[in-house]
């Protein structure tokens, strides 16, 4: 008998951990004592409770830490310590947020924070404000809040922060306060922010690639730098639907034969668990290229079909994928180029614009 699938465990965002750490630090600053645990209220009303991983009380300041638990999500910040240091600020100034060690600073326009601001996103700021308000019981919140993450700068190298213009560390993120395992929301949100930054910089051409090799091939062809690239991965729909509402003049899509065969068939999520290559449809494209459809229909993988059909099949896939992309972008007038690449990033089909 097959065992029922394990229920995946949810976790907490960096914003939730920062708010909990800030509340504990504020309690200590005002009372002289840290709580054994700290509870906060999330935007949707949940009230999680956390143990402190560190606590230091100084002269006019207090600092607390929370270890981030991302649940069963493969989050690069899982296990990181999110620290908040609270000290008295200038009367009338309200809450002032500061990026401490391992928290980035915004250096490009287009993000929901101004250039020069610490990368503590708007919802986490509101969560921190709400958590501190509970402690202050209506008193004026004139405090400086410094959020830090030891080793955050090193962890940030595994994220897209550099491309988004967030330098020096991680972002404090979250809109609900909860990490949902494998929700892919963070990836799609990064795609959206990449488009926002490109538009704010006045870019007229971006690359959206399914992987590193295809991105490298597209960059070599177009001459665009890394900051013009979107980490599309499997989320073609995440790119196309957002560009439909926030257009850029020219879009180059780059990827392998397998993923673009699925895009050519209308799939917007190209992950192998959520869409499959229709080999009958692929064979029909082969027929358009003047190829014998039977070896393509009988192929077990898209790569095997490509071994038979070569550049002619790749071009038909690229053209069909381009047609699907243009349909998804309509009515936005965006010129689309599709590049089908091999595993080394060599371009084997190019539709042009």
Tab-separated table of C-alpha atoms in Angstrom:
chain	number	residue	atom	x	y	z
A	1	UNK	CA	0.000	0.000	0.000
A	2	UNK	CA	1.413	3.379	-0.991
A	3	UNK	CA	1.990	5.754	1.893
A	4	UNK	CA	0.087	9.049	1.688
A	5	UNK	CA	2.250	11.959	0.543
A	6	UNK	CA	3.895	13.919	3.302
A	7	UNK	CA	2.256	17.265	3.997
A	8	UNK	CA	4.834	19.966	3.375
A	9	UNK	CA	5.553	22.252	6.300
A	10	UNK	CA	5.190	26.005	5.942
A	11	UNK	CA	7.820	28.411	7.197
A	12	UNK	CA	8.337	32.078	8.003
A	13	UNK	CA	9.633	34.906	5.843
A	14	UNK	CA	12.605	37.093	6.707
A	15	UNK	CA	10.076	39.874	7.287
A	16	UNK	CA	8.261	37.816	9.931
A	17	UNK	CA	11.523	36.992	11.692
A	18	UNK	CA	12.639	40.628	11.598
A	19	UNK	CA	9.327	41.769	13.100
A	20	UNK	CA	9.524	39.180	15.891
A	21	UNK	CA	13.150	40.077	16.671
A	22	UNK	CA	12.299	43.795	16.689
A	23	UNK	CA	9.391	43.262	19.081
A	24	UNK	CA	11.557	41.271	21.495
A	25	UNK	CA	14.285	43.919	21.358
A	26	UNK	CA	11.759	46.677	22.028
A	27	UNK	CA	10.355	44.811	25.032
A	28	UNK	CA	13.871	44.485	26.435
A	29	UNK	CA	14.735	48.119	25.755
A	30	UNK	CA	11.683	49.321	27.667
A	31	UNK	CA	11.631	46.754	30.487
A	32	UNK	CA	15.245	45.677	30.852
A	33	UNK	CA	14.310	42.042	30.256
A	34	UNK	CA	13.944	39.879	27.157
A	35	UNK	CA	10.849	37.668	26.830
A	36	UNK	CA	11.295	33.893	26.777
A	37	UNK	CA	9.281	33.824	23.524
A	38	UNK	CA	7.764	36.500	21.319
A	39	UNK	CA	4.488	36.430	19.409
A	40	UNK	CA	3.504	38.665	16.491
A	41	UNK	CA	0.405	39.076	14.334
A	42	UNK	CA	0.816	38.470	10.599
A	43	UNK	CA	-1.052	40.416	7.886
A	44	UNK	CA	-3.686	37.665	7.576
A	45	UNK	CA	-4.172	37.326	11.327
A	46	UNK	CA	-1.981	34.317	12.201
A	47	UNK	CA	-0.047	34.683	15.459
A	48	UNK	CA	3.147	32.602	15.397
A	49	UNK	CA	5.459	32.442	18.409
A	50	UNK	CA	9.255	32.395	18.296
A	51	UNK	CA	12.175	31.629	20.571
A	52	UNK	CA	15.117	34.018	20.598
A	53	UNK	CA	18.446	32.822	19.225
A	54	UNK	CA	20.393	35.755	20.657
A	55	UNK	CA	19.784	38.676	22.990
A	56	UNK	CA	21.996	41.586	24.007
A	57	UNK	CA	20.976	44.569	26.122
A	58	UNK	CA	23.219	47.647	25.878
A	59	UNK	CA	23.204	51.229	27.036
A	60	UNK	CA	20.182	52.694	25.257
A	61	UNK	CA	19.791	49.806	22.814
A	62	UNK	CA	18.720	46.177	22.637
A	63	UNK	CA	19.232	43.496	20.017
A	64	UNK	CA	17.449	40.176	19.492
A	65	UNK	CA	17.751	37.413	16.912
A	66	UNK	CA	15.457	34.788	15.391
A	67	UNK	CA	16.605	31.774	13.349
A	68	UNK	CA	14.605	31.656	10.144
A	69	UNK	CA	12.713	28.419	9.571
A	70	UNK	CA	11.576	28.198	5.940
A	71	UNK	CA	9.694	24.945	6.546
A	72	UNK	CA	10.064	22.490	3.672
A	73	UNK	CA	10.798	25.198	1.103
A	74	UNK	CA	14.312	25.127	-0.421
A	75	UNK	CA	14.940	28.716	0.666
A	76	UNK	CA	18.561	29.950	0.688
A	77	UNK	CA	17.864	31.919	3.865
A	78	UNK	CA	16.672	28.870	5.806
A	79	UNK	CA	18.670	28.718	9.030
A	80	UNK	CA	19.910	32.311	8.782
A	81	UNK	CA	19.747	34.449	11.904
A	82	UNK	CA	17.646	37.598	11.458
A	83	UNK	CA	18.633	40.246	13.995
A	84	UNK	CA	16.952	43.494	15.001
A	85	UNK	CA	18.664	46.248	17.011
A	86	UNK	CA	16.444	48.946	18.505
A	87	UNK	CA	17.610	52.275	19.904
A	88	UNK	CA	15.971	55.602	20.685
A	89	UNK	CA	15.716	57.964	17.727
A	90	UNK	CA	15.071	61.639	17.131
A	91	UNK	CA	11.733	62.849	18.607
A	92	UNK	CA	9.177	63.195	15.843
A	93	UNK	CA	11.206	61.206	13.319
A	94	UNK	CA	9.132	58.033	13.631
A	95	UNK	CA	10.672	54.685	12.752
A	96	UNK	CA	13.960	54.904	10.866
A	97	UNK	CA	15.117	51.707	9.164
A	98	UNK	CA	18.817	50.949	8.750
A	99	UNK	CA	20.537	48.143	6.835
A	100	UNK	CA	22.967	46.393	9.159
A	101	UNK	CA	25.463	43.670	8.327
A	102	UNK	CA	24.212	41.372	5.573
A	103	UNK	CA	21.173	43.448	4.580
A	104	UNK	CA	21.336	45.086	1.167
A	105	UNK	CA	20.852	48.640	-0.030
A	106	UNK	CA	18.799	49.637	-3.097
A	107	UNK	CA	20.980	51.113	-5.860
A	108	UNK	CA	18.614	51.062	-8.867
A	109	UNK	CA	15.198	52.618	-9.510
A	110	UNK	CA	12.143	50.491	-10.213
A	111	UNK	CA	11.857	48.665	-6.898
A	112	UNK	CA	9.181	49.508	-4.302
A	113	UNK	CA	11.888	51.315	-2.291
A	114	UNK	CA	13.864	54.399	-3.190
A	115	UNK	CA	17.520	54.369	-4.209
A	116	UNK	CA	19.679	54.437	-1.103
A	117	UNK	CA	17.046	52.792	1.096
A	118	UNK	CA	17.774	49.624	3.068
A	119	UNK	CA	16.285	46.593	1.302
A	120	UNK	CA	13.561	46.100	3.887
A	121	UNK	CA	10.408	45.796	1.797
A	122	UNK	CA	7.218	47.752	2.497
A	123	UNK	CA	5.164	44.929	4.033
A	124	UNK	CA	7.944	43.857	6.441
A	125	UNK	CA	8.289	47.519	7.469
A	126	UNK	CA	4.574	47.601	8.240
A	127	UNK	CA	4.873	44.324	10.150
A	128	UNK	CA	7.745	45.706	12.227
A	129	UNK	CA	5.792	48.915	12.865
A	130	UNK	CA	2.738	46.920	13.981
A	131	UNK	CA	4.810	44.658	16.245
A	132	UNK	CA	6.446	47.646	17.941
A	133	UNK	CA	3.117	49.439	18.299
A	134	UNK	CA	1.845	46.507	20.359
A	135	UNK	CA	4.691	47.066	22.820
A	136	UNK	CA	4.508	50.866	22.843
A	137	UNK	CA	0.755	50.923	23.517
A	138	UNK	CA	0.232	54.084	21.504
A	139	UNK	CA	3.428	55.939	22.392
A	140	UNK	CA	5.288	57.713	19.585
A	141	UNK	CA	7.478	55.170	17.729
A	142	UNK	CA	10.597	57.342	17.495
A	143	UNK	CA	13.185	54.603	17.200
A	144	UNK	CA	15.913	53.421	14.870
A	145	UNK	CA	15.494	49.830	13.698
A	146	UNK	CA	18.627	48.162	12.335
A	147	UNK	CA	18.095	44.764	10.707
A	148	UNK	CA	21.121	42.542	10.132
A	149	UNK	CA	21.839	39.010	8.933
A	150	UNK	CA	25.240	37.496	9.704
A	151	UNK	CA	26.714	36.091	6.453
A	152	UNK	CA	23.887	37.769	4.550
A	153	UNK	CA	26.235	39.180	1.919
A	154	UNK	CA	27.517	35.675	1.130
A	155	UNK	CA	23.993	34.218	1.045
A	156	UNK	CA	22.884	37.036	-1.276
A	157	UNK	CA	25.295	35.785	-3.926
A	158	UNK	CA	22.883	32.842	-4.387
A	159	UNK	CA	19.969	35.211	-5.131
A	160	UNK	CA	19.070	37.688	-7.900
A	161	UNK	CA	19.708	40.727	-5.692
A	162	UNK	CA	22.754	41.801	-7.677
A	163	UNK	CA	20.777	41.968	-10.921
A	164	UNK	CA	18.041	43.932	-9.207
A	165	UNK	CA	20.530	46.496	-7.930
A	166	UNK	CA	20.400	45.426	-4.286
A	167	UNK	CA	23.990	45.568	-3.084
A	168	UNK	CA	25.693	44.340	0.049
A	169	UNK	CA	23.308	41.694	1.261
A	170	UNK	CA	19.847	40.180	1.360
A	171	UNK	CA	16.397	41.702	1.168
A	172	UNK	CA	13.894	41.513	4.009
A	173	UNK	CA	10.877	40.094	2.192
A	174	UNK	CA	7.360	38.757	2.532
A	175	UNK	CA	3.801	39.860	1.864
A	176	UNK	CA	1.911	37.356	4.026
A	177	UNK	CA	4.686	36.512	6.481
A	178	UNK	CA	4.448	32.824	5.549
A	179	UNK	CA	6.695	30.764	3.251
A	180	UNK	CA	4.604	28.265	1.324
A	181	UNK	CA	6.703	25.293	0.174
A	182	UNK	CA	7.497	25.264	-3.530
A	183	UNK	CA	4.951	28.024	-4.193
A	184	UNK	CA	7.377	29.585	-6.721
A	185	UNK	CA	6.016	32.973	-5.664
A	186	UNK	CA	9.463	34.317	-4.785
A	187	UNK	CA	10.862	33.366	-8.197
A	188	UNK	CA	7.989	35.009	-10.069
A	189	UNK	CA	8.217	38.083	-7.841
A	190	UNK	CA	11.906	38.372	-8.755
A	191	UNK	CA	10.980	38.213	-12.453
A	192	UNK	CA	8.500	41.030	-11.936
A	193	UNK	CA	11.023	43.165	-10.043
A	194	UNK	CA	13.571	42.555	-12.808
A	195	UNK	CA	11.102	43.926	-15.358
A	196	UNK	CA	10.353	46.899	-13.108
A	197	UNK	CA	14.053	47.727	-12.810
A	198	UNK	CA	14.605	47.365	-16.580
A	199	UNK	CA	11.720	49.748	-17.284
A	200	UNK	CA	12.911	52.255	-14.690
A	201	UNK	CA	16.359	52.227	-16.310
A	202	UNK	CA	14.783	52.912	-19.700
A	203	UNK	CA	15.830	49.609	-21.245
A	204	UNK	CA	14.226	48.791	-24.578
A	205	UNK	CA	15.398	45.148	-24.820
A	206	UNK	CA	15.530	42.317	-22.262
A	207	UNK	CA	16.443	38.618	-22.389
A	208	UNK	CA	14.343	35.975	-20.639
A	209	UNK	CA	16.126	32.631	-20.559
A	210	UNK	CA	15.299	29.205	-19.182
A	211	UNK	CA	18.844	28.598	-17.890
A	212	UNK	CA	22.426	29.818	-17.678
A	213	UNK	CA	23.649	28.299	-20.948
A	214	UNK	CA	20.841	29.724	-23.052
A	215	UNK	CA	21.230	33.101	-21.355
A	216	UNK	CA	24.935	33.123	-22.199
A	217	UNK	CA	24.152	32.324	-25.840
A	218	UNK	CA	21.559	35.097	-26.026
A	219	UNK	CA	23.883	37.624	-24.406
A	220	UNK	CA	26.650	36.765	-26.865
A	221	UNK	CA	24.269	37.264	-29.792
A	222	UNK	CA	22.601	40.466	-28.575
A	223	UNK	CA	25.496	42.111	-26.760
A	224	UNK	CA	23.272	42.821	-23.749
A	225	UNK	CA	24.783	42.774	-20.274
A	226	UNK	CA	23.681	40.690	-17.301
A	227	UNK	CA	21.431	43.411	-15.884
A	228	UNK	CA	19.207	43.120	-19.002
A	229	UNK	CA	18.517	39.431	-18.260
A	230	UNK	CA	15.497	37.929	-16.527
A	231	UNK	CA	15.858	34.545	-14.797
A	232	UNK	CA	12.746	33.094	-16.407
A	233	UNK	CA	13.419	29.443	-15.589
A	234	UNK	CA	10.194	27.516	-16.156
A	235	UNK	CA	7.954	30.549	-15.683
A	236	UNK	CA	7.283	31.773	-19.209
A	237	UNK	CA	3.839	32.887	-18.104
A	238	UNK	CA	5.319	34.923	-15.267
A	239	UNK	CA	7.376	36.870	-17.810
A	240	UNK	CA	4.807	37.229	-20.569
A	241	UNK	CA	1.794	38.138	-18.445
A	242	UNK	CA	3.709	40.797	-16.531
A	243	UNK	CA	5.212	42.261	-19.723
A	244	UNK	CA	1.730	42.443	-21.207
A	245	UNK	CA	0.843	44.937	-18.453
A	246	UNK	CA	4.312	46.521	-18.186
A	247	UNK	CA	5.728	46.373	-21.712
A	248	UNK	CA	9.297	46.723	-22.969
A	249	UNK	CA	9.916	47.228	-26.699
A	250	UNK	CA	11.906	44.048	-27.435
A	251	UNK	CA	12.013	40.619	-25.790
A	252	UNK	CA	14.429	37.806	-26.550
A	253	UNK	CA	13.346	34.382	-25.276
A	254	UNK	CA	16.119	31.792	-25.079
A	255	UNK	CA	15.916	28.143	-24.088
A	256	UNK	CA	16.319	24.507	-24.987
A	257	UNK	CA	14.247	22.425	-27.378
A	258	UNK	CA	12.304	20.618	-24.639
A	259	UNK	CA	11.001	23.671	-22.819
A	260	UNK	CA	10.313	25.618	-25.985
A	261	UNK	CA	8.475	22.660	-27.535
A	262	UNK	CA	6.094	22.990	-24.589
A	263	UNK	CA	5.836	26.767	-25.018
A	264	UNK	CA	5.116	26.149	-28.719
A	265	UNK	CA	2.176	24.009	-27.594
A	266	UNK	CA	0.812	26.792	-25.379
A	267	UNK	CA	2.237	25.788	-21.982
A	268	UNK	CA	3.156	28.752	-19.790
A	269	UNK	CA	4.707	26.700	-16.974
A	270	UNK	CA	7.545	24.710	-18.523
A	271	UNK	CA	8.443	22.526	-15.525
A	272	UNK	CA	8.507	18.805	-16.269
A	273	UNK	CA	6.082	18.113	-13.423
A	274	UNK	CA	3.504	20.547	-14.787
A	275	UNK	CA	3.690	20.230	-18.567
A	276	UNK	CA	4.829	17.581	-21.026
A	277	UNK	CA	5.982	17.602	-24.638
A	278	UNK	CA	3.207	16.520	-27.000
A	279	UNK	CA	5.176	14.452	-29.517
A	280	UNK	CA	2.292	14.311	-31.979
A	281	UNK	CA	2.251	18.120	-32.028
A	282	UNK	CA	6.041	18.148	-32.326
A	283	UNK	CA	5.798	15.735	-35.261
A	284	UNK	CA	3.336	18.104	-36.925
A	285	UNK	CA	5.935	20.855	-36.686
A	286	UNK	CA	8.411	18.456	-38.241
A	287	UNK	CA	6.046	17.950	-41.159
A	288	UNK	CA	5.971	21.732	-41.694
A	289	UNK	CA	9.766	21.601	-41.867
A	290	UNK	CA	9.599	18.901	-44.566
A	291	UNK	CA	10.677	16.110	-42.193
A	292	UNK	CA	9.299	12.606	-41.785
A	293	UNK	CA	7.006	12.924	-38.767
A	294	UNK	CA	7.201	9.297	-37.655
A	295	UNK	CA	10.685	9.390	-36.042
A	296	UNK	CA	9.671	12.548	-34.177
A	297	UNK	CA	6.388	11.092	-32.946
A	298	UNK	CA	8.232	7.963	-31.798
A	299	UNK	CA	10.964	9.880	-29.954
A	300	UNK	CA	11.105	9.464	-26.196
A	301	UNK	CA	12.594	12.911	-25.530
A	302	UNK	CA	12.657	16.288	-27.249
A	303	UNK	CA	16.440	15.961	-27.547
A	304	UNK	CA	16.026	12.671	-29.407
A	305	UNK	CA	13.592	14.394	-31.748
A	306	UNK	CA	16.123	17.183	-32.242
A	307	UNK	CA	18.838	14.651	-33.057
A	308	UNK	CA	16.681	13.584	-35.997
A	309	UNK	CA	15.109	16.896	-37.008
A	310	UNK	CA	18.091	19.178	-36.398
A	311	UNK	CA	17.984	22.907	-37.129
A	312	UNK	CA	14.897	22.583	-39.340
A	313	UNK	CA	12.813	21.188	-36.471
A	314	UNK	CA	14.306	23.667	-34.014
A	315	UNK	CA	13.275	26.564	-36.268
A	316	UNK	CA	9.667	25.392	-36.474
A	317	UNK	CA	9.586	25.035	-32.689
A	318	UNK	CA	11.037	28.544	-32.335
A	319	UNK	CA	8.443	30.002	-34.710
A	320	UNK	CA	5.562	28.283	-32.931
A	321	UNK	CA	6.900	29.367	-29.520
A	322	UNK	CA	7.186	32.941	-30.812
A	323	UNK	CA	3.556	32.832	-31.974
A	324	UNK	CA	2.416	31.650	-28.520
A	325	UNK	CA	4.492	34.330	-26.815
A	326	UNK	CA	3.079	37.079	-29.020
A	327	UNK	CA	-0.461	35.857	-28.326
A	328	UNK	CA	0.208	35.919	-24.570
A	329	UNK	CA	1.603	39.463	-24.815
A	330	UNK	CA	-1.301	40.886	-26.835
A	331	UNK	CA	-2.456	43.604	-26.992
A	332	UNK	CA	0.936	44.956	-25.907
A	333	UNK	CA	3.104	45.668	-28.950
A	334	UNK	CA	6.341	43.914	-28.052
A	335	UNK	CA	8.769	42.602	-30.661
A	336	UNK	CA	9.665	38.996	-29.841
A	337	UNK	CA	12.699	36.938	-30.820
A	338	UNK	CA	12.996	33.246	-29.912
A	339	UNK	CA	16.325	31.445	-29.730
A	340	UNK	CA	16.517	27.667	-29.373
A	341	UNK	CA	19.857	26.694	-27.858
A	342	UNK	CA	21.705	23.453	-27.266
A	343	UNK	CA	23.011	22.428	-23.842
A	344	UNK	CA	26.218	24.410	-24.377
A	345	UNK	CA	24.302	27.588	-25.209
A	346	UNK	CA	24.954	27.433	-28.941
A	347	UNK	CA	22.076	28.888	-30.947
A	348	UNK	CA	20.517	26.397	-33.340
A	349	UNK	CA	17.433	28.424	-34.306
A	350	UNK	CA	16.777	32.173	-34.323
A	351	UNK	CA	13.429	33.622	-35.424
A	352	UNK	CA	14.648	37.200	-35.446
A	353	UNK	CA	12.190	39.914	-34.416
